[in-house]
Coordinates of C-alpha atoms and ligand atoms in Angstrom, one line a residue:
M16 CA 25.4 -89.7 -6.4
K17 CA 23.4 -88.3 -10.1
K18 CA 19.7 -87.4 -9.7
L19 CA 18.2 -89.9 -11.9
P20 CA 16.3 -87.9 -15.6
L21 CA 12.7 -87.6 -15.0
Y22 CA 11.9 -89.8 -17.5
L23 CA 14.3 -93.2 -16.5
K24 CA 12.1 -93.0 -12.9
I25 CA 8.9 -92.5 -15.1
I26 CA 10.4 -96.0 -17.2
I27 CA 10.7 -97.3 -13.5
G28 CA 7.2 -96.8 -12.7
L29 CA 6.1 -98.0 -15.4
V30 CA 8.0 -101.3 -14.6
L31 CA 7.3 -102.2 -11.5
G32 CA 3.3 -100.9 -11.9
I33 CA 3.5 -104.2 -14.7
V34 CA 5.4 -106.1 -11.8
W35 CA 3.6 -105.3 -9.7
A36 CA 0.3 -106.4 -10.9
L37 CA 1.2 -109.9 -12.5
V38 CA 2.2 -109.9 -8.8
S39 CA -0.4 -109.1 -7.5
S40 CA -2.2 -111.2 -9.2
S41 CA -1.1 -114.2 -8.9
L42 CA -1.3 -113.9 -5.5
G43 CA -5.0 -113.1 -5.4
W44 CA -5.1 -109.2 -4.9
S45 CA -6.6 -107.9 -8.1
S46 CA -8.8 -106.3 -7.1
F47 CA -7.1 -104.8 -4.1
T48 CA -4.7 -103.1 -7.5
I49 CA -8.4 -102.1 -9.1
N50 CA -10.1 -100.4 -5.3
W51 CA -6.9 -99.3 -4.0
I52 CA -4.2 -98.3 -6.7
A53 CA -5.4 -98.0 -9.9
P54 CA -7.8 -94.7 -9.3
F55 CA -4.3 -92.6 -8.3
G56 CA -3.7 -93.4 -12.3
T57 CA -7.5 -92.1 -12.8
I58 CA -6.3 -89.0 -11.0
F59 CA -3.4 -88.3 -13.2
I60 CA -5.0 -88.8 -16.5
N61 CA -7.6 -86.2 -14.3
L62 CA -5.3 -84.4 -13.9
L63 CA -3.5 -83.9 -17.3
K64 CA -7.0 -83.4 -18.9
L65 CA -7.8 -80.7 -16.2
I66 CA -5.1 -78.9 -18.1
A67 CA -5.3 -80.3 -21.5
V68 CA -8.9 -78.2 -22.7
P69 CA -7.9 -74.3 -21.2
L70 CA -4.8 -75.0 -22.4
V71 CA -6.2 -75.7 -26.1
L72 CA -8.2 -72.8 -25.7
F73 CA -5.6 -70.5 -25.2
S74 CA -2.8 -72.1 -26.8
I75 CA -4.6 -71.2 -29.9
I76 CA -5.5 -67.7 -29.4
N77 CA -2.3 -67.1 -28.1
G78 CA -0.7 -68.8 -31.3
V79 CA -2.8 -67.3 -33.9
A80 CA -2.4 -63.2 -31.7
G81 CA 1.4 -63.9 -32.3
I82 CA 2.2 -64.6 -35.7
G83 CA 0.3 -61.3 -35.9
D84 CA -0.6 -61.2 -39.6
P85 CA -3.6 -62.7 -41.2
S86 CA -1.5 -63.8 -44.0
S87 CA 1.3 -65.3 -42.1
L88 CA -1.5 -67.2 -40.7
G89 CA -2.9 -68.3 -43.6
R90 CA 0.4 -70.1 -45.1
M91 CA 1.5 -71.7 -41.8
G92 CA -2.2 -72.5 -41.2
G93 CA -1.7 -74.5 -45.0
K94 CA 1.6 -75.6 -43.9
T95 CA 1.0 -77.4 -40.8
L96 CA -2.2 -79.3 -42.5
L97 CA -0.6 -80.4 -45.8
A98 CA 2.0 -81.8 -43.2
Y99 CA -0.3 -83.6 -41.2
L100 CA -2.2 -85.2 -44.2
A101 CA 1.1 -86.6 -45.9
T102 CA 2.2 -87.9 -42.4
T103 CA -0.7 -89.4 -42.6
L104 CA -0.9 -90.9 -46.1
L105 CA 2.8 -92.1 -45.1
A106 CA 1.2 -94.2 -42.1
V107 CA -2.0 -96.1 -43.8
T108 CA 0.5 -96.8 -46.7
L109 CA 2.2 -98.4 -45.0
G110 CA -0.1 -100.0 -42.5
L111 CA -1.6 -101.8 -45.7
V112 CA 1.2 -102.7 -47.3
L113 CA 2.8 -104.8 -43.6
V114 CA -0.9 -106.2 -43.5
N115 CA -1.0 -107.6 -47.2
I116 CA 3.0 -109.1 -46.8
V117 CA 2.3 -110.1 -43.0
K118 CA -1.0 -111.4 -43.6
P119 CA -2.1 -111.7 -40.0
G120 CA -6.1 -112.9 -40.5
E121 CA -4.3 -115.8 -42.4
R122 CA -2.4 -117.2 -39.9
V123 CA -4.7 -118.9 -38.5
D124 CA -6.5 -122.6 -39.1
E125 CA -8.5 -122.6 -42.6
S126 CA -11.6 -124.5 -40.0
S127 CA -12.0 -121.6 -38.1
R128 CA -12.1 -118.8 -41.1
I129 CA -14.7 -121.0 -42.7
D130 CA -16.9 -120.1 -39.8
N131 CA -16.0 -117.4 -40.2
R132 CA -16.6 -116.8 -43.1
I133 CA -20.1 -118.7 -42.6
S134 CA -20.6 -116.1 -40.4
Y135 CA -20.2 -112.9 -42.4
E136 CA -22.3 -114.3 -45.3
L137 CA -25.1 -114.5 -42.7
W138 CA -24.0 -111.3 -41.6
A139 CA -24.3 -110.3 -45.1
K140 CA -27.8 -111.0 -46.2
S141 CA -29.2 -109.9 -42.7
E142 CA -28.2 -106.2 -43.4
G143 CA -28.8 -107.4 -47.5
I144 CA -24.8 -106.4 -48.6
A145 CA -24.1 -108.1 -51.7
V146 CA -21.1 -110.1 -51.4
K147 CA -19.0 -109.4 -54.1
D148 CA -16.2 -111.9 -53.7
G149 CA -17.9 -114.7 -55.3
I150 CA -17.1 -117.2 -52.9
S151 CA -20.9 -118.2 -51.0
F152 CA -20.7 -121.0 -48.6
L153 CA -24.2 -120.6 -47.8
S154 CA -25.5 -122.0 -51.3
K155 CA -23.1 -125.0 -51.2
P156 CA -25.1 -127.8 -50.0
E157 CA -21.7 -129.5 -48.4
Y158 CA -21.6 -127.3 -45.9
K159 CA -25.8 -126.7 -44.6
D160 CA -24.9 -128.5 -41.3
R161 CA -21.9 -126.4 -41.0
V162 CA -24.2 -123.2 -42.0
Q163 CA -26.6 -124.3 -39.6
A164 CA -23.9 -124.9 -36.5
V165 CA -22.6 -121.2 -37.1
A166 CA -26.2 -119.6 -37.3
A167 CA -27.2 -121.3 -34.0
L168 CA -24.1 -119.5 -32.1
E169 CA -24.9 -116.3 -34.0
Q170 CA -28.0 -115.8 -32.3
T171 CA -27.2 -116.8 -28.7
K172 CA -23.4 -113.7 -29.4
T173 CA -24.3 -111.2 -28.0
V174 CA -22.2 -108.5 -28.5
D175 CA -20.1 -106.4 -25.9
E176 CA -22.2 -104.0 -23.7
A177 CA -20.0 -101.3 -24.9
V178 CA -19.3 -101.7 -27.7
S179 CA -23.2 -102.2 -28.9
S180 CA -24.0 -99.1 -27.7
R181 CA -20.9 -97.5 -29.2
L182 CA -22.5 -98.9 -32.6
K183 CA -25.4 -97.0 -31.4
T184 CA -24.1 -94.0 -30.8
V185 CA -22.5 -94.1 -34.4
E186 CA -25.6 -95.1 -36.8
S187 CA -27.4 -92.7 -35.3
N188 CA -24.6 -90.2 -36.2
K189 CA -24.5 -91.6 -39.9
K190 CA -28.1 -91.1 -40.1
S191 CA -27.9 -87.3 -39.8
G192 CA -26.5 -86.5 -44.2
P193 CA -23.1 -85.8 -44.8
L194 CA -22.4 -82.7 -43.2
K195 CA -22.9 -83.6 -40.4
P196 CA -18.9 -83.7 -39.4
L197 CA -19.2 -80.3 -40.8
V198 CA -22.2 -79.1 -38.8
D199 CA -21.0 -80.4 -35.4
L200 CA -17.3 -78.4 -36.2
V201 CA -18.8 -74.9 -35.3
P202 CA -19.8 -75.2 -31.7
A203 CA -23.7 -73.7 -30.8
N204 CA -22.1 -73.1 -26.7
I205 CA -18.4 -73.0 -25.9
F206 CA -19.4 -73.8 -22.7
K207 CA -20.8 -77.1 -23.7
S208 CA -17.7 -77.8 -25.7
L209 CA -14.9 -76.7 -23.2
S210 CA -16.8 -78.7 -20.6
D211 CA -16.7 -82.4 -22.9
N212 CA -13.2 -83.3 -23.6
G213 CA -14.4 -85.0 -26.8
L214 CA -15.4 -82.2 -28.5
M215 CA -11.7 -80.8 -28.7
L216 CA -12.4 -79.7 -32.7
Q217 CA -15.2 -77.4 -31.8
I218 CA -12.9 -75.9 -28.7
I219 CA -10.2 -75.6 -31.9
F220 CA -12.5 -73.6 -33.9
F221 CA -13.2 -71.0 -31.0
A222 CA -9.9 -70.7 -30.9
L223 CA -9.5 -69.9 -34.2
F224 CA -12.0 -68.0 -35.3
F225 CA -11.2 -65.3 -31.3
G226 CA -7.5 -65.4 -31.9
I227 CA -8.3 -64.1 -36.0
S228 CA -11.2 -61.8 -34.8
L229 CA -8.6 -60.5 -32.3
L230 CA -5.6 -59.9 -35.5
F231 CA -8.6 -57.0 -36.2
I232 CA -9.0 -55.2 -33.3
P233 CA -7.8 -51.9 -32.7
K234 CA -4.5 -52.7 -30.2
A235 CA -4.8 -50.8 -27.2
K236 CA -7.4 -52.8 -27.0
S237 CA -6.2 -56.7 -27.6
D238 CA -3.1 -55.9 -26.2
P239 CA -4.4 -56.8 -22.4
V240 CA -7.0 -59.5 -24.2
I241 CA -3.1 -61.5 -24.9
K242 CA -1.0 -60.8 -21.9
F243 CA -4.2 -62.3 -19.9
V244 CA -3.8 -65.0 -22.3
D245 CA -0.6 -65.1 -22.4
G246 CA 0.0 -65.3 -19.0
T247 CA -3.1 -67.8 -18.1
M248 CA -0.8 -70.0 -20.4
E249 CA 2.1 -70.0 -18.3
V250 CA 0.1 -70.2 -15.3
F251 CA -0.5 -74.2 -16.8
L252 CA 2.7 -75.0 -18.5
K253 CA 3.4 -74.6 -14.4
M254 CA 0.9 -76.2 -13.6
I255 CA 2.3 -79.2 -15.5
D256 CA 5.2 -78.8 -14.3
I257 CA 4.5 -79.4 -10.8
V258 CA 2.1 -82.7 -11.7
M259 CA 5.2 -83.9 -13.6
Q260 CA 7.2 -84.8 -10.1
A261 CA 4.6 -86.8 -8.9
A262 CA 4.9 -88.8 -12.2
P263 CA 6.6 -91.6 -11.1
F264 CA 4.0 -92.9 -9.1
F265 CA 1.3 -92.4 -11.2
V266 CA 2.1 -94.5 -14.0
F267 CA 3.0 -97.1 -11.6
A268 CA -0.6 -96.6 -10.7
L269 CA -2.2 -96.6 -13.7
L270 CA -0.2 -99.9 -15.4
A271 CA -1.4 -101.5 -12.5
G272 CA -4.6 -100.7 -12.6
V273 CA -4.2 -101.4 -16.8
I274 CA -2.7 -104.7 -16.5
S275 CA -4.7 -106.1 -13.4
K276 CA -7.5 -105.4 -15.3
M277 CA -6.7 -107.8 -17.6
A278 CA -5.6 -110.3 -15.4
G279 CA -7.8 -110.6 -12.8
D280 CA -6.6 -113.1 -10.5
D281 CA -5.5 -114.7 -13.3
I282 CA -2.0 -113.8 -15.2
G283 CA -2.4 -116.5 -17.4
K284 CA -5.7 -114.9 -18.8
V285 CA -3.2 -111.7 -20.8
I286 CA -1.0 -114.3 -22.1
E287 CA -3.9 -116.4 -23.9
I288 CA -5.9 -112.8 -24.9
F289 CA -2.1 -112.3 -27.0
K290 CA -1.7 -115.6 -28.2
G291 CA -5.1 -115.8 -30.6
L292 CA -3.9 -112.3 -32.0
S293 CA -0.7 -112.2 -31.7
W294 CA 0.3 -111.8 -35.8
Y295 CA -2.2 -109.0 -35.3
S296 CA -0.8 -107.3 -32.5
I297 CA 3.1 -107.7 -33.7
T298 CA 1.6 -106.4 -37.2
V299 CA 0.5 -103.3 -36.5
F300 CA 3.2 -103.0 -33.4
V301 CA 5.6 -103.4 -36.0
G302 CA 3.9 -100.7 -38.0
L303 CA 4.3 -98.4 -35.1
V304 CA 7.3 -99.0 -34.3
L305 CA 8.8 -98.5 -37.8
M306 CA 7.4 -94.8 -38.1
I307 CA 8.7 -93.8 -35.1
F308 CA 12.3 -95.4 -35.0
V309 CA 12.6 -95.1 -38.8
V310 CA 10.0 -93.1 -40.9
Y311 CA 10.1 -89.6 -38.8
P312 CA 13.9 -90.0 -37.9
L313 CA 14.0 -90.1 -42.3
I314 CA 11.7 -87.9 -42.5
L315 CA 13.8 -85.3 -39.6
K316 CA 16.7 -85.9 -41.3
L317 CA 15.5 -84.8 -45.0
L318 CA 13.7 -81.8 -43.4
V319 CA 15.1 -80.8 -40.0
R320 CA 18.2 -82.3 -40.6
V321 CA 20.2 -80.2 -37.0
I322 CA 18.6 -83.3 -34.8
P323 CA 20.9 -86.2 -33.9
Y324 CA 18.9 -89.6 -34.2
N325 CA 19.7 -89.5 -29.7
G326 CA 18.9 -86.1 -29.4
F327 CA 15.1 -86.9 -31.0
F328 CA 14.0 -89.2 -28.1
K329 CA 16.3 -87.3 -26.0
A330 CA 14.1 -84.0 -26.4
M331 CA 10.6 -86.3 -26.8
G332 CA 11.2 -89.1 -24.0
L333 CA 8.6 -87.5 -21.6
A334 CA 5.9 -87.5 -24.1
Q335 CA 6.4 -90.3 -25.2
T336 CA 6.4 -92.0 -21.4
T337 CA 3.3 -90.1 -20.6
A338 CA 1.5 -90.5 -24.0
F339 CA 2.3 -94.3 -23.4
S340 CA 0.6 -94.4 -19.8
T341 CA -1.9 -92.2 -20.3
S342 CA -2.9 -93.6 -24.0
S343 CA -4.6 -90.4 -24.4
S344 CA -2.3 -87.4 -26.6
A345 CA -4.7 -85.0 -25.4
A346 CA -3.5 -85.7 -21.9
T347 CA -0.4 -85.6 -22.8
L348 CA -0.3 -82.6 -24.7
P349 CA 1.2 -80.4 -22.2
V350 CA 4.1 -82.3 -21.9
T351 CA 4.0 -82.6 -25.7
M352 CA 4.0 -78.8 -25.8
E353 CA 7.1 -78.2 -23.3
C354 CA 9.3 -81.0 -24.9
V355 CA 8.7 -79.9 -28.1
E356 CA 9.2 -76.3 -26.7
E357 CA 11.7 -76.6 -24.8
N358 CA 14.3 -79.3 -25.7
L359 CA 13.6 -79.8 -29.5
G360 CA 13.7 -75.5 -29.8
V361 CA 10.9 -75.2 -31.5
D362 CA 9.3 -71.7 -31.2
K363 CA 6.2 -71.0 -28.9
K364 CA 4.1 -69.1 -31.6
I365 CA 5.1 -72.8 -33.2
T366 CA 4.1 -75.4 -30.7
S367 CA 1.2 -72.8 -29.8
F368 CA -0.3 -73.5 -32.9
V369 CA 0.7 -76.3 -34.5
L370 CA 0.5 -79.0 -31.3
P371 CA -3.1 -78.4 -30.0
I372 CA -4.3 -79.0 -33.3
G373 CA -2.0 -81.7 -34.4
A374 CA -3.3 -83.4 -30.9
T375 CA -6.8 -83.4 -32.0
V376 CA -6.6 -84.2 -36.1
N377 CA -3.1 -85.6 -36.5
M378 CA -3.4 -89.5 -35.2
D379 CA -0.7 -91.6 -37.4
G380 CA -0.3 -94.3 -35.1
T381 CA -4.0 -94.9 -35.1
V382 CA -5.0 -94.6 -39.2
L383 CA -1.5 -96.9 -39.5
Y384 CA -3.4 -99.4 -36.9
Q385 CA -6.7 -99.2 -38.4
A386 CA -5.7 -100.1 -41.7
I387 CA -4.6 -103.5 -40.6
V388 CA -7.5 -103.6 -38.4
V389 CA -9.9 -104.0 -41.3
V390 CA -7.5 -106.0 -43.2
F391 CA -6.9 -108.6 -40.8
L392 CA -11.0 -108.6 -39.4
A393 CA -11.1 -109.6 -43.7
Q394 CA -8.5 -112.4 -43.6
F395 CA -9.8 -113.8 -40.8
H396 CA -13.4 -113.9 -42.4
M397 CA -12.1 -115.0 -45.8
I398 CA -12.9 -112.0 -47.7
D399 CA -10.8 -110.8 -50.3
L400 CA -10.7 -106.8 -50.6
T401 CA -10.2 -105.3 -53.6
L402 CA -7.6 -102.5 -55.0
G403 CA -10.8 -100.5 -54.7
Q404 CA -12.2 -100.8 -51.3
Q405 CA -8.4 -101.0 -49.7
L406 CA -8.3 -96.7 -51.5
T407 CA -11.4 -96.5 -50.1
I408 CA -10.0 -97.9 -47.0
V409 CA -7.3 -95.0 -47.5
L410 CA -10.1 -92.8 -47.1
T411 CA -12.1 -93.4 -44.7
A412 CA -9.6 -94.2 -42.5
T413 CA -7.7 -91.1 -42.5
L414 CA -10.8 -89.0 -42.1
A415 CA -11.6 -91.1 -38.4
S416 CA -8.5 -90.4 -37.4
I417 CA -8.9 -86.7 -38.1
G418 CA -12.3 -87.3 -36.8
S419 CA -11.3 -89.5 -33.3
A420 CA -11.0 -87.7 -30.2
A421 CA -7.6 -87.6 -28.1
V422 CA -8.5 -89.9 -25.7
P423 CA -7.7 -93.9 -24.9
S424 CA -10.3 -95.9 -27.5
A425 CA -10.8 -93.8 -30.0
G426 CA -9.5 -95.4 -31.9
L427 CA -10.9 -98.4 -31.8
V428 CA -14.8 -96.9 -31.7
M429 CA -13.9 -94.8 -35.1
L430 CA -13.1 -98.1 -36.6
I431 CA -17.2 -98.6 -36.8
V432 CA -16.8 -96.0 -39.5
V433 CA -13.9 -97.7 -41.8
L434 CA -15.8 -101.2 -41.3
G435 CA -18.6 -100.0 -42.8
S436 CA -17.1 -98.3 -45.7
V437 CA -16.2 -101.4 -46.5
G438 CA -18.9 -103.0 -45.9
L439 CA -17.5 -105.4 -43.0
N440 CA -18.9 -106.0 -40.1
P441 CA -19.0 -102.8 -38.0
A442 CA -19.5 -105.9 -34.2
W443 CA -15.7 -107.2 -34.9
I444 CA -14.3 -104.2 -32.8
A445 CA -15.1 -107.0 -30.4
I446 CA -12.8 -109.2 -31.9
I447 CA -9.9 -107.3 -31.4
F448 CA -11.8 -105.6 -28.4
P449 CA -9.0 -107.4 -25.7
V450 CA -5.7 -106.7 -26.9
D451 CA -7.0 -103.4 -27.7
R452 CA -5.5 -100.7 -24.4
I453 CA -1.8 -102.3 -24.8
L454 CA -1.7 -101.2 -28.7
D455 CA -3.2 -98.0 -28.0
M456 CA -0.5 -97.0 -25.9
C457 CA 2.1 -98.3 -28.4
R458 CA -0.7 -96.2 -31.2
T459 CA -0.4 -92.7 -29.2
V460 CA 3.6 -92.5 -28.6
V461 CA 3.1 -92.3 -32.5
N462 CA 0.5 -89.9 -32.9
V463 CA 2.5 -87.9 -30.2
T464 CA 5.9 -87.9 -32.0
G465 CA 4.1 -87.4 -35.3
D466 CA 3.0 -84.1 -33.8
A467 CA 6.8 -83.2 -32.4
T468 CA 7.8 -84.0 -36.2
V469 CA 5.9 -82.1 -38.0
S470 CA 6.3 -78.5 -35.3
S471 CA 10.2 -79.4 -36.3
I472 CA 9.6 -79.2 -39.6
I473 CA 7.0 -76.5 -39.6
A474 CA 9.8 -74.2 -37.5
K475 CA 12.1 -75.2 -39.1
S476 CA 10.8 -74.5 -42.5
E477 CA 9.5 -69.9 -41.2
G478 CA 13.2 -70.1 -39.3
M479 CA 12.2 -71.0 -35.7
F480 CA 14.2 -73.1 -34.7
N481 CA 16.7 -73.4 -31.9
Y482 CA 18.0 -77.2 -31.4
D483 CA 21.2 -77.1 -29.3
G484 CA 21.1 -80.4 -27.9
K485 CA 23.0 -79.2 -24.9
K486 CA 20.4 -78.5 -22.5
D487 CA 19.7 -81.1 -19.8
P488 CA 15.8 -82.3 -20.4
D489 CA 14.6 -82.1 -17.1
E490 CA 14.7 -78.8 -16.7
A491 CA 11.7 -77.6 -18.7
F492 CA 9.5 -79.4 -16.4
D493 CA 11.3 -78.3 -13.2
P494 CA 9.0 -76.0 -10.4
E495 CA 10.8 -73.6 -9.4
K496 CA 12.2 -72.5 -13.3
Ligands
LIG28 N1 -5.5 -93.1 -27.8 C1 -5.3 -92.0 -28.9 C2 -4.9 -90.5 -29.0 O1 -4.9 -90.2 -27.7 C3 -6.7 -91.8 -30.3 C4 -6.8 -93.8 -30.2 O2 -7.5 -94.4 -29.8 O3 -5.9 -94.2 -31.2 O4 -4.1 -90.2 -29.7

């Protein structure tokens, strides 16, 4: 019998995980799944992250040193950032177009939208924010009773604890001045940054600085450092090959855990959760699917040409399934690097520089989702966003996606900033919270696919692209090779 390819085994693990969660929750075994199976999913994510942080460090140093001279580095760096910005803008525009066409927030009954609107006006009043679109239910005498009812309810409503504590951190960050993000980019202690997966931008800064400095010291001194970095990187990549052999089981455990936590002992709950937010979820999902199956293939066809439609998915399948199950582009990075390098044929000089940066700053799925969420929540509260406000969304969502750490739910947390930028209530993220994990899984696939697309473009433009499509994608993860 022909051996099953690894990505198929992972998909089987994924499906079995979902089936297990559904069966176990209907039999009332959810706590067994959460206590005894889900931890293996956490172990998988930990193993991947364990490799991701040192890999980012070593691979960027290696990439910069590999490029050789500062002027090619500048050219490639410029091209990379430009390409990342272009795909991000494309994604955010697609998100805005979709949400304005589908109008998911208006597909709820009128009466709840009026209550939502009243609640928004009450919040805006308490925050001293001017309501710009001229509607005011608070001043209409016929709505007096309703306003009172909503106000009473507001007082008993508490925002989910996790959300409110995150809100506080973002609020305190906001108070620290406009140049705070720039200050945050420069670490005071690299060992501190290395111990926190959320500080990837600082690690990138350090690695670029270290790599560039390496180019300016005598060759006799830099050579042993480069050899050490190169060898260490190989060790990390080998570690990933070993971990990936057990990925099908780990993915089973991850999915079983995620769904069981959502469902508890009542599977009907998952369906209920999605029903209320179905139009919103569908809009995000359609946007993400369009990015993966239409936008990226089109970009590749126009700019890279040589990869056939199926070839790209065959090469990237493992990275995409890993992204889906882990919800983290940082954890997926080692897998993405192997897929892009070995299966797509992008030169190591490009992958080791472009991909670690991309995993942190290029999040097309996240930006598309953020644009949709903000407009959806506005529609849901009967608020008409002006063109100016929608342009503000483009800008802040772009920045927020760059600032989002490549970990689960990072996009949701950064939404607080985007909502605030157009005068909407940041606590509304609680509304979409129930379906966020599943959408997070989907947007992470787009984030990773976007990085692979950009690496191919850069590699092609630098003449460092050697795709032949004949290789078995599993070879890249064979621990014996
Ligand atoms: N989970 C996403 C990622 O790691 C970020 C997000 O929450 O959108 O790429």
